[in-house]
Coordinates of C-alpha atoms and ligand atoms in Angstrom, one line a residue:
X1268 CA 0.0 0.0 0.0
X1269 CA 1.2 3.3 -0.9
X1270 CA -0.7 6.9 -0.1
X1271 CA 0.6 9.1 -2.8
X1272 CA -1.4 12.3 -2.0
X1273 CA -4.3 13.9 -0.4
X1274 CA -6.7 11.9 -2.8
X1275 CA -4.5 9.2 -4.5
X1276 CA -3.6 5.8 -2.9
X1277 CA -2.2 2.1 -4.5
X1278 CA -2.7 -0.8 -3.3
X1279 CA -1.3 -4.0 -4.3
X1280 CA -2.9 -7.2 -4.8
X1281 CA -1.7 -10.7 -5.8
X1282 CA -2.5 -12.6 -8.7
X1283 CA -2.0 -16.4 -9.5
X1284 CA -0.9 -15.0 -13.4
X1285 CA 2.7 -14.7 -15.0
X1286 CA 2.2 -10.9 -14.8
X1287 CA 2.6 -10.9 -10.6
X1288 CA 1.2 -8.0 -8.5
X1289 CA -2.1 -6.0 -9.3
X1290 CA -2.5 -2.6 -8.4
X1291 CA -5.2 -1.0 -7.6
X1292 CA -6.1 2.8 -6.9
X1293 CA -8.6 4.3 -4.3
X1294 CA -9.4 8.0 -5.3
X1295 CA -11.1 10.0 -3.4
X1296 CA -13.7 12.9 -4.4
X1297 CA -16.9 13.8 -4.7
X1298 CA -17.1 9.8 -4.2
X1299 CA -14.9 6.8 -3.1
X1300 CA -13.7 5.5 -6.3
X1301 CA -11.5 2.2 -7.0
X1302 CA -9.8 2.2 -10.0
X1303 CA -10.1 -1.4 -10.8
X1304 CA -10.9 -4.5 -8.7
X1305 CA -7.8 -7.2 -9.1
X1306 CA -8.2 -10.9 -9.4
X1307 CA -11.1 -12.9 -8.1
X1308 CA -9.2 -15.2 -5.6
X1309 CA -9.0 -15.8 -1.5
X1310 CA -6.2 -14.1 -1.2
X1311 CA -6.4 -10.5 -3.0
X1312 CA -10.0 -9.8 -1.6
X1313 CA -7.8 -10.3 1.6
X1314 CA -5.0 -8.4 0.6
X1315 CA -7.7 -6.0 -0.7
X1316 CA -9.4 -5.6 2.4
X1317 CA -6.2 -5.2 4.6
X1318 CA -4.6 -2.4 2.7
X1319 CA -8.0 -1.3 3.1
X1320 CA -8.4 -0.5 6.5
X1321 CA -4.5 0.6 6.4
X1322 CA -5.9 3.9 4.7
X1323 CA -8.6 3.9 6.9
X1324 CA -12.1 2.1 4.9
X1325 CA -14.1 -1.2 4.9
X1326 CA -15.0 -2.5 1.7
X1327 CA -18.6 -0.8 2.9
X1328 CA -17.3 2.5 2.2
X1329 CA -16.3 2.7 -1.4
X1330 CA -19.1 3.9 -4.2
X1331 CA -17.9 3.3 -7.2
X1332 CA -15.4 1.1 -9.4
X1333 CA -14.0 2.5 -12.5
X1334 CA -12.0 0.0 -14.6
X1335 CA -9.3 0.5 -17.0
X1336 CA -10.1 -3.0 -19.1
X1337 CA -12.0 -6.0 -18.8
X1338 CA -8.8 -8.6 -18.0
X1339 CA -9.6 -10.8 -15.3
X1340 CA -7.1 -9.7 -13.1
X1341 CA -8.5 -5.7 -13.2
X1342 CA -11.9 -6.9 -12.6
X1343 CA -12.2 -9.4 -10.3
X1344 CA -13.5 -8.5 -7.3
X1345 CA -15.8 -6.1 -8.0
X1346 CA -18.8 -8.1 -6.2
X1347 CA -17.2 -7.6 -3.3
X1348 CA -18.3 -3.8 -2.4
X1349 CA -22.1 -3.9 -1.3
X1350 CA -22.4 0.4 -1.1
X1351 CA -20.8 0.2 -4.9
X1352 CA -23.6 2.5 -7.0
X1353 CA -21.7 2.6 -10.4
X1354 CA -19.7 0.5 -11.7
X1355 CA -18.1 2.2 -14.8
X1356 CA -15.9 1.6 -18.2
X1357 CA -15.9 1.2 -21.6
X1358 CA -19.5 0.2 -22.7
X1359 CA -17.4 -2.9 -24.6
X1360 CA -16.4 -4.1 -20.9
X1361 CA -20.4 -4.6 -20.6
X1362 CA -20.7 -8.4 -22.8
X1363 CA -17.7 -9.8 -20.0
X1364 CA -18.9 -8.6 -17.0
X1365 CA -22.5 -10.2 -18.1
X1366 CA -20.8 -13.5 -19.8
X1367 CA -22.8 -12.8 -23.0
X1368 CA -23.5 -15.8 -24.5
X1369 CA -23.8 -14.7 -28.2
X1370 CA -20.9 -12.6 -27.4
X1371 CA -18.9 -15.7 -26.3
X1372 CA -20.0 -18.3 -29.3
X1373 CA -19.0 -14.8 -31.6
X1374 CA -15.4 -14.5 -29.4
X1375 CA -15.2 -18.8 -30.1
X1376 CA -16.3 -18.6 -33.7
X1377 CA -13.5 -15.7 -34.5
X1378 CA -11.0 -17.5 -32.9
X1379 CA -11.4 -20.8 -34.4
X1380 CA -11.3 -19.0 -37.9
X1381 CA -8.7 -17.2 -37.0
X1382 CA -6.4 -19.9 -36.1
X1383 CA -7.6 -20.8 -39.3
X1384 CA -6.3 -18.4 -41.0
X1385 CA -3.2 -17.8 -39.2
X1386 CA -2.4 -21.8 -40.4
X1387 CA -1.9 -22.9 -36.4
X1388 CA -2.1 -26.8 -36.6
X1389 CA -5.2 -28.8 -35.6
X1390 CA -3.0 -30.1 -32.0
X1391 CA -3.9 -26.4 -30.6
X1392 CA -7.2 -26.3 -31.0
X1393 CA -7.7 -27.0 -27.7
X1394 CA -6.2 -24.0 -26.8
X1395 CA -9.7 -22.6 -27.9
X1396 CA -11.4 -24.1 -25.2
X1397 CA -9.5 -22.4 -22.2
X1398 CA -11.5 -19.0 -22.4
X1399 CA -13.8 -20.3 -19.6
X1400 CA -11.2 -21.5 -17.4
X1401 CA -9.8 -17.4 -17.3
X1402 CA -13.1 -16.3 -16.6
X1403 CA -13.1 -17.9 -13.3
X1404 CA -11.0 -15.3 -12.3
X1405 CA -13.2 -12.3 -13.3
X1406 CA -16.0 -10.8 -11.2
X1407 CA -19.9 -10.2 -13.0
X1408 CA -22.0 -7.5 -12.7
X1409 CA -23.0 -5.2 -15.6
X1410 CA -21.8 -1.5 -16.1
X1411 CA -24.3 1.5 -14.8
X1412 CA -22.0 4.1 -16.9
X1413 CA -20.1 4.2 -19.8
X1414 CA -17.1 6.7 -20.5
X1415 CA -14.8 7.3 -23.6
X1416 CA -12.0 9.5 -24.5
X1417 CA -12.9 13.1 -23.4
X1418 CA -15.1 12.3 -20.7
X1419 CA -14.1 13.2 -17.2
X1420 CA -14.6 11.0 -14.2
X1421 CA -17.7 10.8 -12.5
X1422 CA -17.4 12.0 -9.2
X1423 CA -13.6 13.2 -10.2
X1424 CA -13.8 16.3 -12.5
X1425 CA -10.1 17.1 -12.6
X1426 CA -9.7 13.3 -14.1
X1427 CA -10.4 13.0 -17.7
X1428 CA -10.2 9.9 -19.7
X1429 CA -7.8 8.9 -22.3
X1430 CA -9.2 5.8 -24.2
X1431 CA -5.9 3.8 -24.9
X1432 CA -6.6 0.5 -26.4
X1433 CA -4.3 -1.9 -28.1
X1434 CA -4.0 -4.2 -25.1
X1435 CA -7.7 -4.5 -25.0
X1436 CA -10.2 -3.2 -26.8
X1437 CA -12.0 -1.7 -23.9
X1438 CA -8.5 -0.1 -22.0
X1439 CA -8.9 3.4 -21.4
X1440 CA -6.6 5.4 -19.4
X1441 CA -7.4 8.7 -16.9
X1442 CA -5.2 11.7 -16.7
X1443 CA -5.1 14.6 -13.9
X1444 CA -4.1 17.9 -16.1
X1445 CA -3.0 19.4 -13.0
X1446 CA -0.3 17.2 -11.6
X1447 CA 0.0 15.4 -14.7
X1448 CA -0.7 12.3 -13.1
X1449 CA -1.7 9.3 -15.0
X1450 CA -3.4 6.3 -14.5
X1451 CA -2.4 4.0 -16.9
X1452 CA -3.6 0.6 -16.7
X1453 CA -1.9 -2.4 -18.4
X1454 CA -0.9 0.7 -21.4
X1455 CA 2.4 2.1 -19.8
X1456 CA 4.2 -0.1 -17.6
X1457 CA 7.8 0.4 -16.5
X1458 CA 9.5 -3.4 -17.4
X1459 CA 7.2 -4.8 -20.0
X1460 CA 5.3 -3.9 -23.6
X1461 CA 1.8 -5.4 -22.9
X1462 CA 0.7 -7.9 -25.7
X1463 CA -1.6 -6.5 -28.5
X1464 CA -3.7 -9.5 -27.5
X1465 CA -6.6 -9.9 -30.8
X1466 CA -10.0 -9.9 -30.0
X1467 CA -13.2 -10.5 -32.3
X1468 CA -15.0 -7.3 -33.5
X1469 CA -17.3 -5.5 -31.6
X1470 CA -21.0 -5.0 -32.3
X1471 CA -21.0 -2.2 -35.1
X1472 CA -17.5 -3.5 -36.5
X1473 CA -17.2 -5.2 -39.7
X1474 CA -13.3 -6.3 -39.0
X1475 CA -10.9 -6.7 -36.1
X1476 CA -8.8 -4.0 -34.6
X1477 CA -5.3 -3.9 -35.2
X1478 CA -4.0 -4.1 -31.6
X1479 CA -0.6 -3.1 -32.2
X1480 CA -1.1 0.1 -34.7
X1481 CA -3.9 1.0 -31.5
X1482 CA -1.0 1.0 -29.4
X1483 CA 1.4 2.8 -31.2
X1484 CA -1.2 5.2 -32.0
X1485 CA -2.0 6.1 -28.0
X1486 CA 1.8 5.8 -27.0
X1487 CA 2.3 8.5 -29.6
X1488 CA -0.7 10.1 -28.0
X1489 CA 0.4 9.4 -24.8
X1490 CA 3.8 11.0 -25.4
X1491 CA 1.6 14.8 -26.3
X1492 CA -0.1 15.0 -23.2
X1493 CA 2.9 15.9 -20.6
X1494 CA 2.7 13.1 -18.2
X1495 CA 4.8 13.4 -15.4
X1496 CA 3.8 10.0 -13.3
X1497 CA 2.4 7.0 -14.3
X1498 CA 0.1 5.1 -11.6
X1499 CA 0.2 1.3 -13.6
X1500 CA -1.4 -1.8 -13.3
X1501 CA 1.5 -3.5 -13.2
X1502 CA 5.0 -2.9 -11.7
X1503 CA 6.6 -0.2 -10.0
X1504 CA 5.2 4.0 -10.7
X1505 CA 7.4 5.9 -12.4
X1506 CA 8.2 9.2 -13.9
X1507 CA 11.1 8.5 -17.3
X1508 CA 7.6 8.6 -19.4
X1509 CA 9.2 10.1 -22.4
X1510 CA 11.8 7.2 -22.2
X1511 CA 10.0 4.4 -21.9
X1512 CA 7.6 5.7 -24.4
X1513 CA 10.5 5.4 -27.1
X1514 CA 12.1 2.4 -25.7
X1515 CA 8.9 0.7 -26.8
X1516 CA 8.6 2.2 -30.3
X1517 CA 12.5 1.0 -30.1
X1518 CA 12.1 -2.9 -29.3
X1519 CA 8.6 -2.9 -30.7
X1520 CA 10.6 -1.5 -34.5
X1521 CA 13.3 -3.9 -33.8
X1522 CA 10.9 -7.3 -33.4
X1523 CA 9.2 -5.8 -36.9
X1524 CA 12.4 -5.7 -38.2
X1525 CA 13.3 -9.8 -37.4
X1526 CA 10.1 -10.5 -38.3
X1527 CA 11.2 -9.2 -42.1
X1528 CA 14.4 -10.9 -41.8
X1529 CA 12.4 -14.4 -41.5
X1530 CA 10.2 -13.4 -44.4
X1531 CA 12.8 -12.9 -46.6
X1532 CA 12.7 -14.7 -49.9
X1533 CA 9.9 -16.9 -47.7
X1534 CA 5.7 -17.0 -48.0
X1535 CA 4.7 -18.0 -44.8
X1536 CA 2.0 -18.2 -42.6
X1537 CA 1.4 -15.6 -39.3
X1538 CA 2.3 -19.8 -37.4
X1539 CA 5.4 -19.8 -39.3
X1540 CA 6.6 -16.3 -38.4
X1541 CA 5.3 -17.2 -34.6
X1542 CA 7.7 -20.4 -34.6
X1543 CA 10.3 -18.7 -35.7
X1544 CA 10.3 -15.1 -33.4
X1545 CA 9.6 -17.0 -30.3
X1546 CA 10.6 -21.0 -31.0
X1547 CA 11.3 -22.0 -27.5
X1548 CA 8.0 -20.2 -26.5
X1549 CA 5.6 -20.6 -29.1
X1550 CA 4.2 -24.2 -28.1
X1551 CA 3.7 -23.2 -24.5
X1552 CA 2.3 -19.5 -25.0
X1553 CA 0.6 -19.7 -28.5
X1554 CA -2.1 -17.0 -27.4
X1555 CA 0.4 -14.4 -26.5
X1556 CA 3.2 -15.2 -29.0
X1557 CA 0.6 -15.4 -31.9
X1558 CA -1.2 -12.4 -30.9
X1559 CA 2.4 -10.5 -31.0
X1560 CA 3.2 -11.9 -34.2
X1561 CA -0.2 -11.0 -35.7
X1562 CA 0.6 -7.2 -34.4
X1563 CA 4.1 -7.0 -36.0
X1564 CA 2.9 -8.4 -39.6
X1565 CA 0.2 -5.7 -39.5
X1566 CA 2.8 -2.9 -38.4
X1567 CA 4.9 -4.3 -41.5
X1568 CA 1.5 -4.8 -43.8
X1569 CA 0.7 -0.8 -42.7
X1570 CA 3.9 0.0 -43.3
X1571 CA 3.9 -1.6 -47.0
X1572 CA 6.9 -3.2 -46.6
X1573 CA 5.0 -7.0 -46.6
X1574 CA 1.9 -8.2 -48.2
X1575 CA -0.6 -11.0 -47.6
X1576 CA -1.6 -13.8 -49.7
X1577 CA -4.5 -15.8 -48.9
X1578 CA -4.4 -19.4 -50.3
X1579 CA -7.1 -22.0 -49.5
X1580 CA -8.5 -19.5 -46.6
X1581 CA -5.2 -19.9 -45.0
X1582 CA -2.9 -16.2 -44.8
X1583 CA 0.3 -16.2 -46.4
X1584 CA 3.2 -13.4 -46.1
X1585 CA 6.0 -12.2 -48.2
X1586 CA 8.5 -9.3 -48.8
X1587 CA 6.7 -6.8 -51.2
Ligands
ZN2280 ZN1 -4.6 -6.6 -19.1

């Protein structure tokens, strides 16, 4: 737990994921607002609850949850508050909180095509089936507000929100002008690029988003705004913004530019790339390595400097 001013405070929650530590935010304002909700196990709704009290609440006194995406581990205990009023995000954050079942045959039916597409062998189909396993982890409920780029914070005026996806489609980000403090979510973090992880489209879209050109887009709008401390979700706060900014356009630029050196004089398929960037990690971390892969071929396809074939419904890339 950390109290970082008058109205700003972290805590820090576990999480039985790879990524470690949660953090979580309590602001308060014209209401008692969390800033996400961690992981839906024992032992964060105890670490929750401790750190808690350490400021000075009970679970019973906070009114509102405001969350950055819909990950499991940023919205999982958000049952948990019985005085909670509004429960607010990006309206796309609505079809997870309520496990919408058309939205979850749609997320199935995309993936399966996609795999499909990106020529993954048959063996990790399975792979397709571990959705609900991750949803275990992630509190229900259904949103009572939406917010969007532009907005400011219910409750919290002098916070207004950035909409930063590329992680997720749903991540949005809140910035304080004044201090030029910034909440960032899973978007800036100190020791890690967070994966452009693909998702189906949404409602009113015809295709899906490209995850990473979302990402580069926001760290470039990111890098306008002035920000002097980032609050993440993950990892330690810091204040080098500028510098880590560029050291992501740096490796990100970098991993494109492998990823050209394997397509040389080669047509292959988004699996082939993925074996090849990441081959001792690929078998174990398909999701994440795939979804990486997938956002560095469309950085190179936006770029011109690849194009894409399809063959027999299956995607194929070379040099242009
Ligand atoms: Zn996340």
């Amino acid at each position: 737990m950390q109290v970082l001013d008058k109205t700003v405070s972290q805590l820090t929650i576990p999480t039985p994921f790879a990524v470690g530590d949660t953090h979580i935010y309590v602001i308060k304002g014209d209401t008692l607002t969390l800033v996400d909700a961690g992981v839906k196990t024992k032992e964060a709704w105890e670490a929750l609850q401790f750190q808690l009290k350490e400021i000075g609440y009970h679970p019973n006194d906070i009114e509102q949850i405001i969350l950055t995406h819909h990950h499991p581990d940023h919205i999982g205990l958000i049952e948990q508050f019985p005085r909670v009023q509004e429960l607010i995000g990006h309206k796309h954050v609505d079809v997870w909180l309520k496990r919408d079942e058309m939205f979850f045959q749609h997320y199935k039916e995309f993936y399966k095509a996609y795999f499909i597409s990106c020529g993954v062998p048959e063996t990790f189909y399975p792979l397709l089936e571990q959705l609900p396993k991750l949803l275990h982890f992630a509190g229900e409920g259904a949103l009572t507000q939406t917010i969007d780029e532009g907005d400011l914070l219910p409750g919290h005026p002098d916070w207004q929100v950035i909409e930063t996806k590329g992680h997720a489609q749903t991540h949005l980000s809140f910035y304080r002008q004044h201090d030029h403090i910034f909440i960032g979510g899973d978007h800036l973090l100190h020791h890690i690029s967070p994966n452009p992880i693909i998702e189906p489209p949404y409602e009113e879209e015809m295709e899906r988003a490209r995850p990473l050109l979302q990402y580069r887009r926001n760290l470039t709008k990111c890098l306008a705004l002035g920000i002097q401390t980032v609050l993440p979700g993950h990892g330690i706060i810091f204040s080098d913004v500028e510098d880590v900014i560029m050291k992501r356009f740096q490796k990100q630029e970098a991993r494109a530019e492998k990823v050209l050196q394997i397509l040389r004089g080669n047509e292959l398929t988004p699996f082939q790339v993925c074996q090849q960037l990441f081959p001792r990690k690929y078998e174990k971390q398909l999701d994440l390595t795939l979804s990486e892969t997938i956002g560095q071929l469309d950085y190179l396809e936006s770029e011109g400097a690849i194009q894409k074939n399809v063959k027999n419904g299956i995607d194929f890339y070379a040099q242009t």
